[in-house]
Amino acid sequence: TGTTRPQRLLRAVQERATRGDSESVIAAIDHFCRHQEWAMNVGDEKGFILDSVVSEVSPQTALELGTYCGYSTVRIARLLPPGGHLITLEFNPNYAAVARQVIAWAGLEDMVQVVEGASGDWIPHLREHFGIESFDFVFLDHWKELYLPDIKLLEECGLLRKGTVLLADNVVCPGTPDYLEYVRKSQSYESHYFGSHLEYTRAEDGLEKSVYLG
Ligand SMILES: O=C(NCCNC(=O)c1cc(-c2ccc(F)cc2)cc(O)c1O)c1cc(O)ncn1
Ligand SMILES: [Mg+2]
């Protein structure tokens, strides 16, 4: 019994961050992961790259695959333009429960919808369920072997449009070789690799930004 790591991360947020202050929530999680317990958030170094891509796209509609504790959810949502909305899919109900509370502590619950379930089950229903025409931005951070099948599903469901920006975490560590090969070889994508490091470590990792060309 006892607490789980996501629950201890949430407690660190509630003890260290100021309600409604998303920057303090991000800082509290980074502090917890650097000084207490490592956790698989995108982290501050790759998070800075995520911020720059989100700011550049300024998405009205954004999708995140893999919420975990909501760290990247908060990083994305705090940068959305007025009217912007983020849907985040999480398979693990315990992660989703913690993420909802982290997102609420940051005061961003009005811009974010946490959806529980398997990404492959939900993607075909996003249009009818949420009235989404297509996504301006997609952040991939869930199970690494699902990146490729899920973007193929997004294509098939017509949820990508000319110019949709995909940003994928962990393309080096743990690695997503089949996804990387696909987006780098496909005529339908223009891809660029941003080298960085695995969150809170010196191990190599990076983000792949891929623009869908239709
Ligand atoms: O594991 C589930 N999701 C996280 C996906 N994300 C990752 O696996 C991930 C892993 C790592 C990582 C890197 C090095 C290492 F030594 C250990 C882990 C880093 C990251 O930045 C990630 O994003 C999961 C479980 C479950 O029960 N249900 C639904 N999802
Ligand atoms: Mg990750």
mmCIF file with all atom_site columns, N, CA, C and O in Angstrom, residues 157-184:
data_model
loop_
_atom_site.group_PDB
_atom_site.id
_atom_site.type_symbol
_atom_site.label_atom_id
_atom_site.label_alt_id
_atom_site.label_comp_id
_atom_site.label_asym_id
_atom_site.label_entity_id
_atom_site.label_seq_id
_atom_site.pdbx_PDB_ins_code
_atom_site.Cartn_x
_atom_site.Cartn_y
_atom_site.Cartn_z
_atom_site.occupancy
_atom_site.B_iso_or_equiv
_atom_site.pdbx_formal_charge
_atom_site.auth_seq_id
_atom_site.auth_comp_id
_atom_site.auth_asym_id
_atom_site.auth_atom_id
_atom_site.pdbx_PDB_model_num
ATOM 1   N N  . CYS A 1 157 ? -8.415  8.991  -40.189 1.00 0.00 ? 157 CYS A N  1
ATOM 2   C CA . CYS A 1 157 ? -9.632  9.628  -39.650 1.00 0.00 ? 157 CYS A CA 1
ATOM 3   C C  . CYS A 1 157 ? -9.766  11.079 -40.105 1.00 0.00 ? 157 CYS A C  1
ATOM 4   O O  . CYS A 1 157 ? -10.711 11.770 -39.701 1.00 0.00 ? 157 CYS A O  1
ATOM 5   N N  . GLY A 1 158 ? -8.803  11.542 -40.904 1.00 0.00 ? 158 GLY A N  1
ATOM 6   C CA . GLY A 1 158 ? -8.865  12.911 -41.426 1.00 0.00 ? 158 GLY A CA 1
ATOM 7   C C  . GLY A 1 158 ? -8.682  13.964 -40.356 1.00 0.00 ? 158 GLY A C  1
ATOM 8   O O  . GLY A 1 158 ? -9.137  15.107 -40.481 1.00 0.00 ? 158 GLY A O  1
ATOM 9   N N  . LEU A 1 159 ? -7.969  13.603 -39.283 1.00 0.00 ? 159 LEU A N  1
ATOM 10  C CA . LEU A 1 159 ? -7.777  14.536 -38.154 1.00 0.00 ? 159 LEU A CA 1
ATOM 11  C C  . LEU A 1 159 ? -6.502  15.352 -38.291 1.00 0.00 ? 159 LEU A C  1
ATOM 12  O O  . LEU A 1 159 ? -6.240  16.236 -37.482 1.00 0.00 ? 159 LEU A O  1
ATOM 13  N N  . LEU A 1 160 ? -5.715  15.074 -39.349 1.00 0.00 ? 160 LEU A N  1
ATOM 14  C CA . LEU A 1 160 ? -4.547  15.908 -39.673 1.00 0.00 ? 160 LEU A CA 1
ATOM 15  C C  . LEU A 1 160 ? -4.896  16.738 -40.900 1.00 0.00 ? 160 LEU A C  1
ATOM 16  O O  . LEU A 1 160 ? -5.608  16.259 -41.794 1.00 0.00 ? 160 LEU A O  1
ATOM 17  N N  . ARG A 1 161 ? -4.426  17.996 -40.949 1.00 0.00 ? 161 ARG A N  1
ATOM 18  C CA . ARG A 1 161 ? -4.657  18.837 -42.130 1.00 0.00 ? 161 ARG A CA 1
ATOM 19  C C  . ARG A 1 161 ? -3.316  19.367 -42.620 1.00 0.00 ? 161 ARG A C  1
ATOM 20  O O  . ARG A 1 161 ? -2.317  19.220 -41.926 1.00 0.00 ? 161 ARG A O  1
ATOM 21  N N  . LYS A 1 162 ? -3.257  19.937 -43.835 1.00 0.00 ? 162 LYS A N  1
ATOM 22  C CA . LYS A 1 162 ? -2.013  20.503 -44.354 1.00 0.00 ? 162 LYS A CA 1
ATOM 23  C C  . LYS A 1 162 ? -1.466  21.485 -43.316 1.00 0.00 ? 162 LYS A C  1
ATOM 24  O O  . LYS A 1 162 ? -2.150  22.433 -42.942 1.00 0.00 ? 162 LYS A O  1
ATOM 25  N N  . GLY A 1 163 ? -0.263  21.190 -42.793 1.00 0.00 ? 163 GLY A N  1
ATOM 26  C CA . GLY A 1 163 ? 0.356   22.084 -41.825 1.00 0.00 ? 163 GLY A CA 1
ATOM 27  C C  . GLY A 1 163 ? 0.261   21.632 -40.375 1.00 0.00 ? 163 GLY A C  1
ATOM 28  O O  . GLY A 1 163 ? 0.904   22.214 -39.505 1.00 0.00 ? 163 GLY A O  1
ATOM 29  N N  . THR A 1 164 ? -0.525  20.577 -40.099 1.00 0.00 ? 164 THR A N  1
ATOM 30  C CA . THR A 1 164 ? -0.567  20.060 -38.718 1.00 0.00 ? 164 THR A CA 1
ATOM 31  C C  . THR A 1 164 ? 0.851   19.709 -38.277 1.00 0.00 ? 164 THR A C  1
ATOM 32  O O  . THR A 1 164 ? 1.603   19.082 -39.017 1.00 0.00 ? 164 THR A O  1
ATOM 33  N N  . VAL A 1 165 ? 1.216   20.164 -37.076 1.00 0.00 ? 165 VAL A N  1
ATOM 34  C CA . VAL A 1 165 ? 2.542   19.906 -36.527 1.00 0.00 ? 165 VAL A CA 1
ATOM 35  C C  . VAL A 1 165 ? 2.471   18.781 -35.505 1.00 0.00 ? 165 VAL A C  1
ATOM 36  O O  . VAL A 1 165 ? 1.693   18.856 -34.548 1.00 0.00 ? 165 VAL A O  1
ATOM 37  N N  . LEU A 1 166 ? 3.256   17.716 -35.739 1.00 0.00 ? 166 LEU A N  1
ATOM 38  C CA . LEU A 1 166 ? 3.400   16.619 -34.780 1.00 0.00 ? 166 LEU A CA 1
ATOM 39  C C  . LEU A 1 166 ? 4.730   16.808 -34.058 1.00 0.00 ? 166 LEU A C  1
ATOM 40  O O  . LEU A 1 166 ? 5.741   17.116 -34.686 1.00 0.00 ? 166 LEU A O  1
ATOM 41  N N  . LEU A 1 167 ? 4.756   16.658 -32.750 1.00 0.00 ? 167 LEU A N  1
ATOM 42  C CA . LEU A 1 167 ? 5.993   16.693 -31.972 1.00 0.00 ? 167 LEU A CA 1
ATOM 43  C C  . LEU A 1 167 ? 6.029   15.430 -31.131 1.00 0.00 ? 167 LEU A C  1
ATOM 44  O O  . LEU A 1 167 ? 5.082   15.159 -30.375 1.00 0.00 ? 167 LEU A O  1
ATOM 45  N N  . ALA A 1 168 ? 7.095   14.634 -31.297 1.00 0.00 ? 168 ALA A N  1
ATOM 46  C CA . ALA A 1 168 ? 7.206   13.327 -30.636 1.00 0.00 ? 168 ALA A CA 1
ATOM 47  C C  . ALA A 1 168 ? 8.334   13.321 -29.620 1.00 0.00 ? 168 ALA A C  1
ATOM 48  O O  . ALA A 1 168 ? 9.480   13.676 -29.953 1.00 0.00 ? 168 ALA A O  1
ATOM 49  N N  . ASP A 1 169 ? 8.030   12.923 -28.377 1.00 0.00 ? 169 ASP A N  1
ATOM 50  C CA . ASP A 1 169 ? 9.042   12.813 -27.331 1.00 0.00 ? 169 ASP A CA 1
ATOM 51  C C  . ASP A 1 169 ? 9.732   11.446 -27.431 1.00 0.00 ? 169 ASP A C  1
ATOM 52  O O  . ASP A 1 169 ? 9.181   10.489 -27.989 1.00 0.00 ? 169 ASP A O  1
ATOM 53  N N  . ASN A 1 170 ? 10.948  11.330 -26.896 1.00 0.00 ? 170 ASN A N  1
ATOM 54  C CA . ASN A 1 170 ? 11.640  10.048 -26.701 1.00 0.00 ? 170 ASN A CA 1
ATOM 55  C C  . ASN A 1 170 ? 12.016  9.307  -27.976 1.00 0.00 ? 170 ASN A C  1
ATOM 56  O O  . ASN A 1 170 ? 12.052  8.070  -27.985 1.00 0.00 ? 170 ASN A O  1
ATOM 57  N N  . VAL A 1 171 ? 12.296  10.033 -29.038 1.00 0.00 ? 171 VAL A N  1
ATOM 58  C CA . VAL A 1 171 ? 12.580  9.345  -30.299 1.00 0.00 ? 171 VAL A CA 1
ATOM 59  C C  . VAL A 1 171 ? 13.952  8.662  -30.275 1.00 0.00 ? 171 VAL A C  1
ATOM 60  O O  . VAL A 1 171 ? 14.256  7.845  -31.143 1.00 0.00 ? 171 VAL A O  1
ATOM 61  N N  . VAL A 1 172 ? 14.780  8.984  -29.238 1.00 0.00 ? 172 VAL A N  1
ATOM 62  C CA . VAL A 1 172 ? 16.065  8.304  -29.041 1.00 0.00 ? 172 VAL A CA 1
ATOM 63  C C  . VAL A 1 172 ? 16.001  7.376  -27.830 1.00 0.00 ? 172 VAL A C  1
ATOM 64  O O  . VAL A 1 172 ? 16.398  6.221  -27.890 1.00 0.00 ? 172 VAL A O  1
ATOM 65  N N  . CYS A 1 173 ? 15.453  7.884  -26.698 1.00 0.00 ? 173 CYS A N  1
ATOM 66  C CA . CYS A 1 173 ? 15.374  7.086  -25.465 1.00 0.00 ? 173 CYS A CA 1
ATOM 67  C C  . CYS A 1 173 ? 14.021  7.258  -24.796 1.00 0.00 ? 173 CYS A C  1
ATOM 68  O O  . CYS A 1 173 ? 13.671  8.366  -24.425 1.00 0.00 ? 173 CYS A O  1
ATOM 69  N N  . PRO A 1 174 ? 13.186  6.193  -24.703 1.00 0.00 ? 174 PRO A N  1
ATOM 70  C CA . PRO A 1 174 ? 13.425  4.792  -25.087 1.00 0.00 ? 174 PRO A CA 1
ATOM 71  C C  . PRO A 1 174 ? 13.567  4.529  -26.587 1.00 0.00 ? 174 PRO A C  1
ATOM 72  O O  . PRO A 1 174 ? 14.083  3.494  -26.975 1.00 0.00 ? 174 PRO A O  1
ATOM 73  N N  . GLY A 1 175 ? 13.144  5.458  -27.451 1.00 0.00 ? 175 GLY A N  1
ATOM 74  C CA . GLY A 1 175 ? 13.297  5.249  -28.889 1.00 0.00 ? 175 GLY A CA 1
ATOM 75  C C  . GLY A 1 175 ? 12.012  4.827  -29.575 1.00 0.00 ? 175 GLY A C  1
ATOM 76  O O  . GLY A 1 175 ? 11.194  4.118  -28.989 1.00 0.00 ? 175 GLY A O  1
ATOM 77  N N  . THR A 1 176 ? 11.851  5.335  -30.796 1.00 0.00 ? 176 THR A N  1
ATOM 78  C CA . THR A 1 176 ? 10.658  5.008  -31.601 1.00 0.00 ? 176 THR A CA 1
ATOM 79  C C  . THR A 1 176 ? 11.122  4.813  -33.051 1.00 0.00 ? 176 THR A C  1
ATOM 80  O O  . THR A 1 176 ? 10.782  5.609  -33.934 1.00 0.00 ? 176 THR A O  1
ATOM 81  N N  . PRO A 1 177 ? 11.909  3.750  -33.290 1.00 0.00 ? 177 PRO A N  1
ATOM 82  C CA . PRO A 1 177 ? 12.548  3.602  -34.610 1.00 0.00 ? 177 PRO A CA 1
ATOM 83  C C  . PRO A 1 177 ? 11.591  3.509  -35.793 1.00 0.00 ? 177 PRO A C  1
ATOM 84  O O  . PRO A 1 177 ? 11.822  4.151  -36.822 1.00 0.00 ? 177 PRO A O  1
ATOM 85  N N  . ASP A 1 178 ? 10.495  2.755  -35.632 1.00 0.00 ? 178 ASP A N  1
ATOM 86  C CA . ASP A 1 178 ? 9.581   2.606  -36.779 1.00 0.00 ? 178 ASP A CA 1
ATOM 87  C C  . ASP A 1 178 ? 8.884   3.930  -37.098 1.00 0.00 ? 178 ASP A C  1
ATOM 88  O O  . ASP A 1 178 ? 8.684   4.291  -38.253 1.00 0.00 ? 178 ASP A O  1
ATOM 89  N N  . TYR A 1 179 ? 8.542   4.704  -36.036 1.00 0.00 ? 179 TYR A N  1
ATOM 90  C CA . TYR A 1 179 ? 7.908   6.019  -36.236 1.00 0.00 ? 179 TYR A CA 1
ATOM 91  C C  . TYR A 1 179 ? 8.865   6.953  -36.967 1.00 0.00 ? 179 TYR A C  1
ATOM 92  O O  . TYR A 1 179 ? 8.497   7.599  -37.955 1.00 0.00 ? 179 TYR A O  1
ATOM 93  N N  . LEU A 1 180 ? 10.128  7.016  -36.463 1.00 0.00 ? 180 LEU A N  1
ATOM 94  C CA . LEU A 1 180 ? 11.118  7.924  -37.062 1.00 0.00 ? 180 LEU A CA 1
ATOM 95  C C  . LEU A 1 180 ? 11.316  7.606  -38.534 1.00 0.00 ? 180 LEU A C  1
ATOM 96  O O  . LEU A 1 180 ? 11.331  8.497  -39.389 1.00 0.00 ? 180 LEU A O  1
ATOM 97  N N  . GLU A 1 181 ? 11.485  6.300  -38.852 1.00 0.00 ? 181 GLU A N  1
ATOM 98  C CA . GLU A 1 181 ? 11.706  5.913  -40.244 1.00 0.00 ? 181 GLU A CA 1
ATOM 99  C C  . GLU A 1 181 ? 10.535  6.386  -41.120 1.00 0.00 ? 181 GLU A C  1
ATOM 100 O O  . GLU A 1 181 ? 10.724  6.950  -42.186 1.00 0.00 ? 181 GLU A O  1
ATOM 101 N N  . TYR A 1 182 ? 9.323   6.197  -40.592 1.00 0.00 ? 182 TYR A N  1
ATOM 102 C CA . TYR A 1 182 ? 8.125   6.544  -41.365 1.00 0.00 ? 182 TYR A CA 1
ATOM 103 C C  . TYR A 1 182 ? 8.052   8.046  -41.649 1.00 0.00 ? 182 TYR A C  1
ATOM 104 O O  . TYR A 1 182 ? 7.940   8.451  -42.806 1.00 0.00 ? 182 TYR A O  1
ATOM 105 N N  . VAL A 1 183 ? 8.137   8.878  -40.604 1.00 0.00 ? 183 VAL A N  1
ATOM 106 C CA . VAL A 1 183 ? 7.958   10.322 -40.832 1.00 0.00 ? 183 VAL A CA 1
ATOM 107 C C  . VAL A 1 183 ? 9.116   10.923 -41.634 1.00 0.00 ? 183 VAL A C  1
ATOM 108 O O  . VAL A 1 183 ? 8.949   11.918 -42.355 1.00 0.00 ? 183 VAL A O  1
ATOM 109 N N  . ARG A 1 184 ? 10.333  10.309 -41.506 1.00 0.00 ? 184 ARG A N  1
ATOM 110 C CA . ARG A 1 184 ? 11.479  10.848 -42.227 1.00 0.00 ? 184 ARG A CA 1
ATOM 111 C C  . ARG A 1 184 ? 11.496  10.426 -43.693 1.00 0.00 ? 184 ARG A C  1
ATOM 112 O O  . ARG A 1 184 ? 12.051  11.137 -44.538 1.00 0.00 ? 184 ARG A O  1
#
